[in-house]
Amino acid sequence: MLTHIVQNPDSPLIQFLQKHDETFRQLRQSFHAHPELSRQEFKTADKIEALLQSWGIKTERLSTTGVIGILQKGDYQKGKRIGLRADIDALPITEATDLPYSSNNSGTMHACGHDGHMTMLLAAAHYLALEAEFDGTIIFIFQPDEEDQAGARTMVNDGLFEKFPVDAVYAIHNYPGAKQGEILIKKGPQMAGTCEVHIDVFSKGGHAAHPYQTVDSVLVASEIVVGLQSIISRNISGLDSAVITIGAIHGGHANNVIPNKVSLLGTLRYFDLKVRDLIKGRIKALAEGICSAYGATCEVRLIDGYIPTINHDKETDIAIEAIEKLIQPQHIHYDKKPSMGAEDFGFMLQECPGAYFYIGNDTHEQHENAELIGLHTEQYDFNDNNILIGGATWANLALHFLKNRE
C-alpha cells in the first residue's frame, strides 16, 4: 500500500485510508469493469453521486453526466474554497488485459486510468467528509468527456465556476514512466494545445502519361507536406515548442490517373497561444503560396481543439508545500518535461488558477525493466496501490490550501 512513501504512516489520514483501502480497490475495479464512453457516463455518475451523498456531501449535476460534490465545514463563509477535479470517461478500445475485472462493455475500456482518478478523489472525499476538520468549502468535480469533446470546456461554459466558485482548482493524472506513488509536479506548461489541420488541394487532373497537361495535385500536396516542416524551424524561436504532423493523405484511385483533389489531415501541437496563431497564419500562407506557384488552389481549415494546460505559479507552490508535508522527498520530482499530448483541464486553468500534476503508475518491475505499457493502449491498467497515496495527496492538499490564509 506504499505507506513507505509518506512522511508519517501513523497519521490519522493514512490510518483511515488504510482501513478502507480494500473497499476502494474493489470500487476502482468495479469502475474498470463497467466503463462508459464520453457523454454516456450515466451509471458511473449515479454511483459517484450515491457515494458522495452517503457520506453527507451535497451533490448537483452539471453538463448532464458531470457530478459536483459540495462539502462545507466550520466557518465556511469566511473560509477559502478549493476545487478538486477527476475525469470519469473511458475510451473506445477493446481491452486485452485478461484481468478478472476487465471491461464488461465490449469495445470500451478505462485505458487512461480515469477509473483510478475518480477512486482516488472519492477516497479523499470519504476522509474529508467523515474525519477532517476545516473552515471552508471543497468542491469535488467529477468531469465527463475528457477524451472526446473537452468536457472541461463544456462544464466551464455551463457555469462551473459561477455556480461553484473556487479560489483554485487542481487535477491529478496517473503517469506511466514513474514508479507507483511518486509525485511529479512543476510550474508552467504541462500539456499542449491542439489544432486540427485540414488542407484540400484542387487542380486539373488527367492521364498519368501526360502530366504536362495537368496540374499534379499529388506533387503539390507533397510540396506542402515538406514545406510545413519549415514553419517550426524557421518561423518560431528555438526556445518555443510546437509540432506539425500530417497524419493522413487521401487522393486518387488508380496508378495511371492524376487526381484533381488531394486532402491532407494533420495536427498542430503548441504551448503558447501566440505561437499557435503565428503558425496557423503561416500554414495558410504556405499552402496557398505553393498551390499558386503550381497553378492549383486549396482550402485550408484550422480547427482549434484543446488549449494548453499551464500551471499557475502560486497555486503550484501551495500544492508543492502540501505534497512535501505528506510525501518523503526522494519520491517527489520537480523536473517532468511537458508533454505534446493534450488534456482539457487547461480550460479550467484558463478560468481559475490552479495546477495539474502526476502520480507514477509503474510497478517496480515495469520501471526497472523499461516495460512501459502506455496510456490509451489495450493492456493499460491503473495501479491500485495509488489509491491510498492519491487519496492522501488530495486530502492533504485540500486541508493545506484551506489553512493557507494568503
Tab-separated table of C-alpha atoms in Angstrom:
chain	number	residue	atom	x	y	z
A	1	MET	CA	0.000	0.000	0.000
A	2	LEU	CA	3.073	2.222	-0.365
A	3	THR	CA	2.958	3.678	3.146
A	4	HIS	CA	6.779	3.821	2.986
A	5	ILE	CA	6.364	6.778	0.611
A	6	VAL	CA	4.630	9.035	3.144
A	7	GLN	CA	6.275	11.044	5.891
A	8	ASN	CA	4.035	9.759	8.684
A	9	PRO	CA	2.337	6.393	8.046
A	10	ASP	CA	0.748	6.548	11.510
A	11	SER	CA	-1.158	9.770	10.843
A	12	PRO	CA	-4.976	9.669	11.141
A	13	LEU	CA	-5.290	10.329	7.401
A	14	ILE	CA	-3.135	7.355	6.374
A	15	GLN	CA	-4.669	5.097	9.022
A	16	PHE	CA	-8.170	5.950	7.814
A	17	LEU	CA	-7.297	5.316	4.171
A	18	GLN	CA	-5.560	2.046	5.052
A	19	LYS	CA	-8.663	0.907	6.911
A	20	HIS	CA	-10.802	1.464	3.813
A	21	ASP	CA	-8.188	0.548	1.198
A	22	GLU	CA	-9.700	-2.775	0.144
A	23	THR	CA	-13.137	-1.189	-0.260
A	24	PHE	CA	-11.781	1.418	-2.638
A	25	ARG	CA	-9.733	-1.151	-4.553
A	26	GLN	CA	-12.945	-3.049	-5.197
A	27	LEU	CA	-14.657	0.189	-6.183
A	28	ARG	CA	-11.900	1.040	-8.683
A	29	GLN	CA	-12.096	-2.419	-10.187
A	30	SER	CA	-15.858	-2.085	-10.485
A	31	PHE	CA	-15.417	1.197	-12.361
A	32	HIS	CA	-12.878	-0.567	-14.585
A	33	ALA	CA	-15.256	-3.424	-15.307
A	34	HIS	CA	-18.086	-1.073	-16.257
A	35	PRO	CA	-16.537	1.719	-18.372
A	36	GLU	CA	-18.654	4.265	-20.194
A	37	LEU	CA	-17.695	6.453	-23.142
A	38	SER	CA	-17.694	10.250	-23.195
A	39	ARG	CA	-21.111	11.813	-22.524
A	40	GLN	CA	-22.516	8.348	-21.745
A	41	GLU	CA	-21.243	8.089	-18.146
A	42	PHE	CA	-24.738	7.773	-16.636
A	43	LYS	CA	-24.212	4.730	-14.385
A	44	THR	CA	-20.766	5.991	-13.374
A	45	ALA	CA	-22.238	9.354	-12.388
A	46	ASP	CA	-25.067	7.680	-10.460
A	47	LYS	CA	-22.572	5.596	-8.458
A	48	ILE	CA	-20.382	8.616	-7.684
A	49	GLU	CA	-23.351	10.695	-6.600
A	50	ALA	CA	-24.746	7.941	-4.376
A	51	LEU	CA	-21.407	7.522	-2.600
A	52	LEU	CA	-20.959	11.245	-2.014
A	53	GLN	CA	-24.478	11.553	-0.636
A	54	SER	CA	-23.962	8.550	1.642
A	55	TRP	CA	-21.089	10.478	3.280
A	56	GLY	CA	-23.220	13.595	3.772
A	57	ILE	CA	-21.796	15.514	0.814
A	58	LYS	CA	-24.326	17.566	-1.128
A	59	THR	CA	-24.366	16.921	-4.859
A	60	GLU	CA	-25.532	18.576	-8.057
A	61	ARG	CA	-25.366	17.573	-11.702
A	62	LEU	CA	-23.708	19.728	-14.335
A	63	SER	CA	-23.289	19.067	-18.063
A	64	THR	CA	-25.624	16.035	-17.824
A	65	THR	CA	-23.195	13.400	-16.531
A	66	GLY	CA	-20.947	15.675	-14.509
A	67	VAL	CA	-21.203	15.347	-10.733
A	68	ILE	CA	-20.388	18.167	-8.317
A	69	GLY	CA	-19.894	17.420	-4.629
A	70	ILE	CA	-20.108	20.339	-2.172
A	71	LEU	CA	-18.544	19.875	1.262
A	72	GLN	CA	-18.634	22.785	3.720
A	73	LYS	CA	-17.433	22.725	7.291
A	74	GLY	CA	-16.694	25.126	10.137
A	75	ASP	CA	-16.842	28.834	9.379
A	76	TYR	CA	-17.075	28.116	5.671
A	77	GLN	CA	-18.492	31.528	4.792
A	78	LYS	CA	-15.183	33.140	5.802
A	79	GLY	CA	-13.029	30.257	4.640
A	80	LYS	CA	-11.411	29.570	1.298
A	81	ARG	CA	-12.757	27.381	-1.488
A	82	ILE	CA	-10.872	24.709	-3.413
A	83	GLY	CA	-11.879	22.619	-6.419
A	84	LEU	CA	-10.579	19.059	-6.945
A	85	ARG	CA	-11.227	17.509	-10.378
A	86	ALA	CA	-11.265	13.910	-11.599
A	87	ASP	CA	-12.223	12.802	-15.119
A	88	ILE	CA	-14.604	9.836	-15.422
A	89	ASP	CA	-14.953	8.719	-19.074
A	90	ALA	CA	-13.440	5.709	-20.834
A	91	LEU	CA	-12.070	5.107	-24.332
A	92	PRO	CA	-13.330	3.192	-27.403
A	93	ILE	CA	-10.680	0.462	-27.014
A	94	THR	CA	-11.137	-3.305	-26.750
A	95	GLU	CA	-9.399	-4.474	-23.578
A	96	ALA	CA	-6.720	-7.176	-23.745
A	97	THR	CA	-5.556	-7.472	-20.132
A	98	ASP	CA	-7.216	-10.773	-19.074
A	99	LEU	CA	-7.771	-9.207	-15.663
A	100	PRO	CA	-10.564	-10.673	-13.527
A	101	TYR	CA	-12.185	-7.247	-13.565
A	102	SER	CA	-11.637	-6.484	-17.264
A	103	SER	CA	-14.251	-4.500	-19.166
A	104	ASN	CA	-17.747	-5.936	-19.457
A	105	ASN	CA	-18.626	-3.346	-22.114
A	106	SER	CA	-17.353	-4.590	-25.458
A	107	GLY	CA	-15.132	-2.100	-27.277
A	108	THR	CA	-14.953	0.233	-24.257
A	109	MET	CA	-12.116	0.409	-21.737
A	110	HIS	CA	-10.621	2.555	-18.990
A	111	ALA	CA	-7.281	2.721	-20.799
A	112	CYS	CA	-6.235	6.093	-19.374
A	113	GLY	CA	-6.704	5.460	-15.659
A	114	HIS	CA	-9.800	7.590	-15.164
A	115	ASP	CA	-11.219	4.737	-13.084
A	116	GLY	CA	-8.341	5.376	-10.684
A	117	HIS	CA	-8.681	9.157	-10.810
A	118	MET	CA	-12.275	9.112	-9.599
A	119	THR	CA	-11.498	6.468	-6.979
A	120	MET	CA	-8.605	8.497	-5.529
A	121	LEU	CA	-10.868	11.539	-5.285
A	122	LEU	CA	-13.697	9.517	-3.737
A	123	ALA	CA	-11.280	8.106	-1.135
A	124	ALA	CA	-10.252	11.665	-0.247
A	125	ALA	CA	-13.877	12.813	-0.138
A	126	HIS	CA	-14.694	9.958	2.240
A	127	TYR	CA	-11.987	11.054	4.680
A	128	LEU	CA	-12.665	14.779	4.345
A	129	ALA	CA	-16.397	14.305	4.946
A	130	LEU	CA	-16.185	11.877	7.880
A	131	GLU	CA	-12.954	12.743	9.700
A	132	ALA	CA	-11.383	16.077	8.731
A	133	GLU	CA	-11.935	19.417	10.426
A	134	PHE	CA	-11.555	22.639	8.452
A	135	ASP	CA	-13.090	26.024	7.743
A	136	GLY	CA	-14.038	26.347	4.114
A	137	THR	CA	-15.533	24.683	1.070
A	138	ILE	CA	-14.298	21.777	-1.015
A	139	ILE	CA	-15.828	21.320	-4.460
A	140	PHE	CA	-15.380	17.810	-5.870
A	141	ILE	CA	-15.605	17.958	-9.669
A	142	PHE	CA	-16.244	14.645	-11.410
A	143	GLN	CA	-15.900	15.654	-15.043
A	144	PRO	CA	-17.236	13.741	-18.058
A	145	ASP	CA	-15.982	13.722	-21.640
A	146	GLU	CA	-12.271	14.436	-21.203
A	147	GLU	CA	-11.363	12.054	-24.015
A	148	ASP	CA	-13.573	13.362	-26.791
A	149	GLN	CA	-15.073	16.845	-26.865
A	150	ALA	CA	-13.407	18.660	-23.959
A	151	GLY	CA	-15.873	18.150	-21.148
A	152	ALA	CA	-13.919	20.642	-19.031
A	153	ARG	CA	-14.755	23.350	-21.557
A	154	THR	CA	-18.401	22.265	-21.515
A	155	MET	CA	-18.554	22.459	-17.723
A	156	VAL	CA	-16.942	25.905	-17.737
A	157	ASN	CA	-19.401	27.080	-20.391
A	158	ASP	CA	-22.252	25.607	-18.336
A	159	GLY	CA	-21.280	27.857	-15.428
A	160	LEU	CA	-18.992	25.656	-13.311
A	161	PHE	CA	-17.116	28.480	-11.612
A	162	GLU	CA	-20.116	30.805	-11.444
A	163	LYS	CA	-22.290	28.204	-9.718
A	164	PHE	CA	-19.453	26.689	-7.667
A	165	PRO	CA	-16.785	29.409	-7.286
A	166	VAL	CA	-13.363	28.344	-6.015
A	167	ASP	CA	-10.103	30.116	-5.247
A	168	ALA	CA	-8.096	27.423	-7.033
A	169	VAL	CA	-8.654	24.166	-8.884
A	170	TYR	CA	-6.399	21.105	-9.112
A	171	ALA	CA	-6.186	17.818	-11.043
A	172	ILE	CA	-4.002	14.685	-10.821
A	173	HIS	CA	-3.231	12.243	-13.649
A	174	ASN	CA	-1.618	8.836	-13.307
A	175	TYR	CA	1.684	8.569	-15.176
A	176	PRO	CA	3.400	5.530	-16.704
A	177	GLY	CA	7.089	6.349	-16.677
A	178	ALA	CA	7.464	6.960	-12.939
A	179	LYS	CA	7.367	4.495	-10.048
A	180	GLN	CA	3.999	3.940	-8.438
A	181	GLY	CA	3.095	6.535	-5.844
A	182	GLU	CA	5.764	9.076	-6.774
A	183	ILE	CA	4.577	12.638	-7.378
A	184	LEU	CA	5.696	14.765	-10.336
A	185	ILE	CA	4.914	18.477	-10.203
A	186	LYS	CA	6.308	21.731	-11.611
A	187	LYS	CA	5.227	25.197	-12.676
A	188	GLY	CA	4.406	26.218	-16.228
A	189	PRO	CA	3.312	24.172	-19.270
A	190	GLN	CA	2.195	20.591	-18.679
A	191	MET	CA	0.231	19.531	-21.754
A	192	ALA	CA	-0.009	21.008	-25.241
A	193	GLY	CA	-2.850	22.688	-27.059
A	194	THR	CA	-4.162	21.177	-30.282
A	195	CYS	CA	-5.378	22.371	-33.658
A	196	GLU	CA	-6.650	20.153	-36.463
A	197	VAL	CA	-5.114	20.881	-39.865
A	198	HIS	CA	-7.234	20.206	-42.966
A	199	ILE	CA	-5.855	21.146	-46.398
A	200	ASP	CA	-7.691	20.255	-49.617
A	201	VAL	CA	-5.683	20.766	-52.823
A	202	PHE	CA	-7.674	21.265	-56.036
A	203	SER	CA	-6.152	21.027	-59.515
A	204	LYS	CA	-6.683	19.862	-63.083
A	205	GLY	CA	-6.395	16.076	-63.141
A	206	GLY	CA	-5.658	13.876	-66.092
A	207	HIS	CA	-3.758	10.916	-67.548
A	208	ALA	CA	-0.565	9.914	-65.761
A	209	ALA	CA	1.178	9.622	-69.130
A	210	HIS	CA	0.610	13.318	-69.826
A	211	PRO	CA	1.321	15.226	-66.600
A	212	TYR	CA	2.197	18.369	-68.625
A	213	GLN	CA	-1.498	18.609	-69.476
A	214	THR	CA	-2.470	18.614	-65.788
A	215	VAL	CA	-1.664	20.310	-62.522
A	216	ASP	CA	-0.405	17.406	-60.425
A	217	SER	CA	-2.294	17.614	-57.129
A	218	VAL	CA	-0.208	14.812	-55.587
A	219	LEU	CA	3.008	16.709	-56.290
A	220	VAL	CA	1.533	19.936	-54.944
A	221	ALA	CA	0.298	18.205	-51.781
A	222	SER	CA	3.725	16.622	-51.309
A	223	GLU	CA	5.402	20.032	-51.556
A	224	ILE	CA	3.003	21.325	-48.895
A	225	VAL	CA	3.832	18.436	-46.541
A	226	VAL	CA	7.544	19.152	-46.859
A	227	GLY	CA	7.075	22.912	-46.680
A	228	LEU	CA	5.051	22.711	-43.453
A	229	GLN	CA	8.081	21.354	-41.616
A	230	SER	CA	9.968	24.575	-42.320
A	231	ILE	CA	7.471	26.562	-40.250
A	232	ILE	CA	8.690	25.189	-36.917
A	233	SER	CA	12.405	25.542	-37.714
A	234	ARG	CA	12.262	28.934	-39.449
A	235	ASN	CA	9.285	30.851	-38.034
A	236	ILE	CA	9.338	30.370	-34.273
A	237	SER	CA	12.090	30.774	-31.703
A	238	GLY	CA	14.201	27.775	-30.802
A	239	LEU	CA	13.112	28.451	-27.196
A	240	ASP	CA	9.469	27.774	-28.080
A	241	SER	CA	7.955	24.357	-28.763
A	242	ALA	CA	5.496	23.242	-31.407
A	243	VAL	CA	4.886	20.241	-33.659
A	244	ILE	CA	3.141	19.971	-37.030
A	245	THR	CA	2.306	16.459	-38.197
A	246	ILE	CA	0.432	15.355	-41.300
A	247	GLY	CA	-1.061	12.001	-40.434
A	248	ALA	CA	-3.223	11.252	-43.475
A	249	ILE	CA	-3.140	11.906	-47.228
A	250	HIS	CA	-6.111	10.985	-49.408
A	251	GLY	CA	-6.282	11.325	-53.180
A	252	GLY	CA	-6.640	9.269	-56.307
A	253	HIS	CA	-7.846	5.740	-57.024
A	254	ALA	CA	-5.669	4.471	-59.901
A	255	ASN	CA	-1.974	4.301	-60.728
A	256	ASN	CA	-2.415	5.945	-64.129
A	257	VAL	CA	-4.670	8.843	-63.182
A	258	ILE	CA	-3.620	12.172	-61.669
A	259	PRO	CA	-6.483	13.165	-59.334
A	260	ASN	CA	-7.988	16.635	-59.261
A	261	LYS	CA	-8.119	16.663	-55.463
A	262	VAL	CA	-5.802	15.575	-52.647
A	263	SER	CA	-6.662	16.045	-48.979
A	264	LEU	CA	-4.166	16.401	-46.122
A	265	LEU	CA	-5.146	15.848	-42.496
A	266	GLY	CA	-2.851	16.665	-39.602
A	267	THR	CA	-2.403	18.298	-36.245
A	268	LEU	CA	-0.608	21.238	-34.684
A	269	ARG	CA	0.605	20.994	-31.064
A	270	TYR	CA	1.812	24.017	-29.097
A	271	PHE	CA	2.187	25.564	-25.624
A	272	ASP	CA	1.698	29.283	-26.371
A	273	LEU	CA	-1.433	30.793	-27.915
A	274	LYS	CA	0.621	33.463	-29.697
A	275	VAL	CA	2.809	30.765	-31.224
A	276	ARG	CA	-0.337	28.899	-32.290
A	277	ASP	CA	-1.743	31.952	-34.042
A	278	LEU	CA	1.537	32.653	-35.826
A	279	ILE	CA	1.832	29.059	-37.043
A	280	LYS	CA	-1.787	28.963	-38.193
A	281	GLY	CA	-1.150	32.044	-40.307
A	282	ARG	CA	1.979	30.507	-41.794
A	283	ILE	CA	0.218	27.204	-42.596
A	284	LYS	CA	-2.437	29.046	-44.582
A	285	ALA	CA	0.045	31.328	-46.365
A	286	LEU	CA	2.442	28.490	-47.214
A	287	ALA	CA	-0.265	26.167	-48.571
A	288	GLU	CA	-1.846	28.914	-50.661
A	289	GLY	CA	1.549	30.084	-51.919
A	290	ILE	CA	2.673	26.631	-53.031
A	291	CYS	CA	-0.650	25.991	-54.745
A	292	SER	CA	-0.475	29.336	-56.541
A	293	ALA	CA	3.056	28.612	-57.733
A	294	TYR	CA	1.937	25.349	-59.340
A	295	GLY	CA	-1.378	26.644	-60.672
A	296	ALA	CA	-3.551	24.847	-58.139
A	297	THR	CA	-5.877	26.139	-55.442
A	298	CYS	CA	-6.575	24.985	-51.914
A	299	GLU	CA	-8.921	25.243	-48.979
A	300	VAL	CA	-7.309	25.420	-45.544
A	301	ARG	CA	-9.317	24.730	-42.395
A	302	LEU	CA	-7.661	25.053	-39.000
A	303	ILE	CA	-9.899	23.847	-36.171
A	304	ASP	CA	-8.818	24.661	-32.613
A	305	GLY	CA	-9.162	21.831	-30.106
A	306	TYR	CA	-7.797	21.753	-26.560
A	307	ILE	CA	-5.794	24.687	-25.255
A	308	PRO	CA	-2.510	24.185	-23.347
A	309	THR	CA	-2.600	23.090	-19.727
A	310	ILE	CA	-0.362	25.563	-17.902
A	311	ASN	CA	0.128	25.568	-14.128
A	312	HIS	CA	-0.068	28.823	-12.178
A	313	ASP	CA	2.998	29.636	-10.082
A	314	LYS	CA	1.393	30.489	-6.722
A	315	GLU	CA	-1.064	27.590	-6.763
A	316	THR	CA	1.684	25.174	-7.787
A	317	ASP	CA	3.811	26.372	-4.866
A	318	ILE	CA	0.898	25.737	-2.480
A	319	ALA	CA	0.482	22.225	-3.861
A	320	ILE	CA	4.214	21.568	-3.518
A	321	GLU	CA	4.097	22.697	0.122
A	322	ALA	CA	1.238	20.273	0.807
A	323	ILE	CA	2.934	17.398	-1.012
A	324	GLU	CA	6.233	17.958	0.789
A	325	LYS	CA	4.406	17.702	4.125
A	326	LEU	CA	2.983	14.322	3.088
A	327	ILE	CA	5.485	12.579	0.797
A	328	GLN	CA	9.127	11.753	1.532
A	329	PRO	CA	11.424	13.993	-0.547
A	330	GLN	CA	13.022	11.215	-2.599
A	331	HIS	CA	9.567	10.397	-4.016
A	332	ILE	CA	8.835	13.907	-5.318
A	333	HIS	CA	10.062	15.032	-8.752
A	334	TYR	CA	10.167	18.630	-9.947
A	335	ASP	CA	11.613	18.124	-13.429
A	336	LYS	CA	8.995	16.327	-15.549
A	337	LYS	CA	9.107	17.548	-19.132
A	338	PRO	CA	5.899	18.955	-20.652
A	339	SER	CA	4.050	16.606	-22.979
A	340	MET	CA	2.805	17.289	-26.502
A	341	GLY	CA	-0.250	15.253	-25.567
A	342	ALA	CA	-3.455	17.156	-24.821
A	343	GLU	CA	-5.619	17.499	-21.709
A	344	ASP	CA	-8.808	19.538	-21.383
A	345	PHE	CA	-8.068	20.664	-17.794
A	346	GLY	CA	-6.430	23.659	-19.496
A	347	PHE	CA	-9.918	25.129	-19.965
A	348	MET	CA	-10.415	25.134	-16.191
A	349	LEU	CA	-6.977	26.648	-15.584
A	350	GLN	CA	-7.789	29.358	-18.131
A	351	GLU	CA	-10.708	30.452	-15.937
A	352	CYS	CA	-9.331	29.727	-12.479
A	353	PRO	CA	-5.796	29.493	-11.051
A	354	GLY	CA	-4.562	26.053	-10.148
A	355	ALA	CA	-2.241	23.206	-11.075
A	356	TYR	CA	-2.130	19.818	-12.760
A	357	PHE	CA	0.302	17.162	-11.566
A	358	TYR	CA	1.053	13.452	-11.799
A	359	ILE	CA	1.297	10.263	-9.774
A	360	GLY	CA	3.601	7.484	-11.017
A	361	ASN	CA	1.874	4.265	-12.083
A	362	ASP	CA	4.706	1.800	-12.833
A	363	THR	CA	5.359	-1.275	-10.742
A	364	HIS	CA	8.985	-1.702	-9.706
A	365	GLU	CA	9.493	-4.391	-12.354
A	366	GLN	CA	7.988	-2.278	-15.140
A	367	HIS	CA	10.068	0.743	-14.238
A	368	GLU	CA	13.381	-1.055	-13.777
A	369	ASN	CA	12.993	-3.075	-16.972
A	370	ALA	CA	11.515	-0.227	-19.027
A	371	GLU	CA	8.488	-2.430	-19.762
A	372	LEU	CA	6.273	0.566	-20.269
A	373	ILE	CA	2.615	-0.065	-21.037
A	374	GLY	CA	1.389	3.287	-22.261
A	375	LEU	CA	-1.833	5.181	-21.785
A	376	HIS	CA	-4.561	4.577	-24.375
A	377	THR	CA	-3.436	1.002	-25.024
A	378	GLU	CA	-5.475	-2.195	-24.705
A	379	GLN	CA	-3.261	-3.543	-21.865
A	380	TYR	CA	-3.197	-0.486	-19.611
A	381	ASP	CA	-4.410	-0.666	-16.023
A	382	PHE	CA	-4.371	1.799	-13.155
A	383	ASN	CA	-2.228	0.733	-10.199
A	384	ASP	CA	-4.460	0.159	-7.162
A	385	ASN	CA	-1.551	0.912	-4.812
A	386	ASN	CA	-2.026	4.528	-5.849
A	387	ILE	CA	-5.487	4.813	-4.328
A	388	LEU	CA	-4.076	5.360	-0.855
A	389	ILE	CA	-1.294	7.738	-1.922
A	390	GLY	CA	-3.520	9.638	-4.359
A	391	GLY	CA	-6.364	9.924	-1.858
A	392	ALA	CA	-3.967	11.143	0.829
A	393	THR	CA	-2.443	13.662	-1.585
A	394	TRP	CA	-5.875	15.050	-2.449
A	395	ALA	CA	-6.977	15.279	1.179
A	396	ASN	CA	-3.726	16.821	2.390
A	397	LEU	CA	-3.731	19.369	-0.436
A	398	ALA	CA	-7.301	20.427	0.325
A	399	LEU	CA	-6.623	20.851	4.038
A	400	HIS	CA	-3.331	22.688	3.453
A	401	PHE	CA	-4.927	25.037	0.940
A	402	LEU	CA	-7.852	25.875	3.215
A	403	LYS	CA	-5.484	26.648	6.098
A	404	ASN	CA	-3.334	28.913	3.891
A	405	ARG	CA	-4.747	32.390	4.542
A	406	GLU	CA	-2.776	34.297	1.917
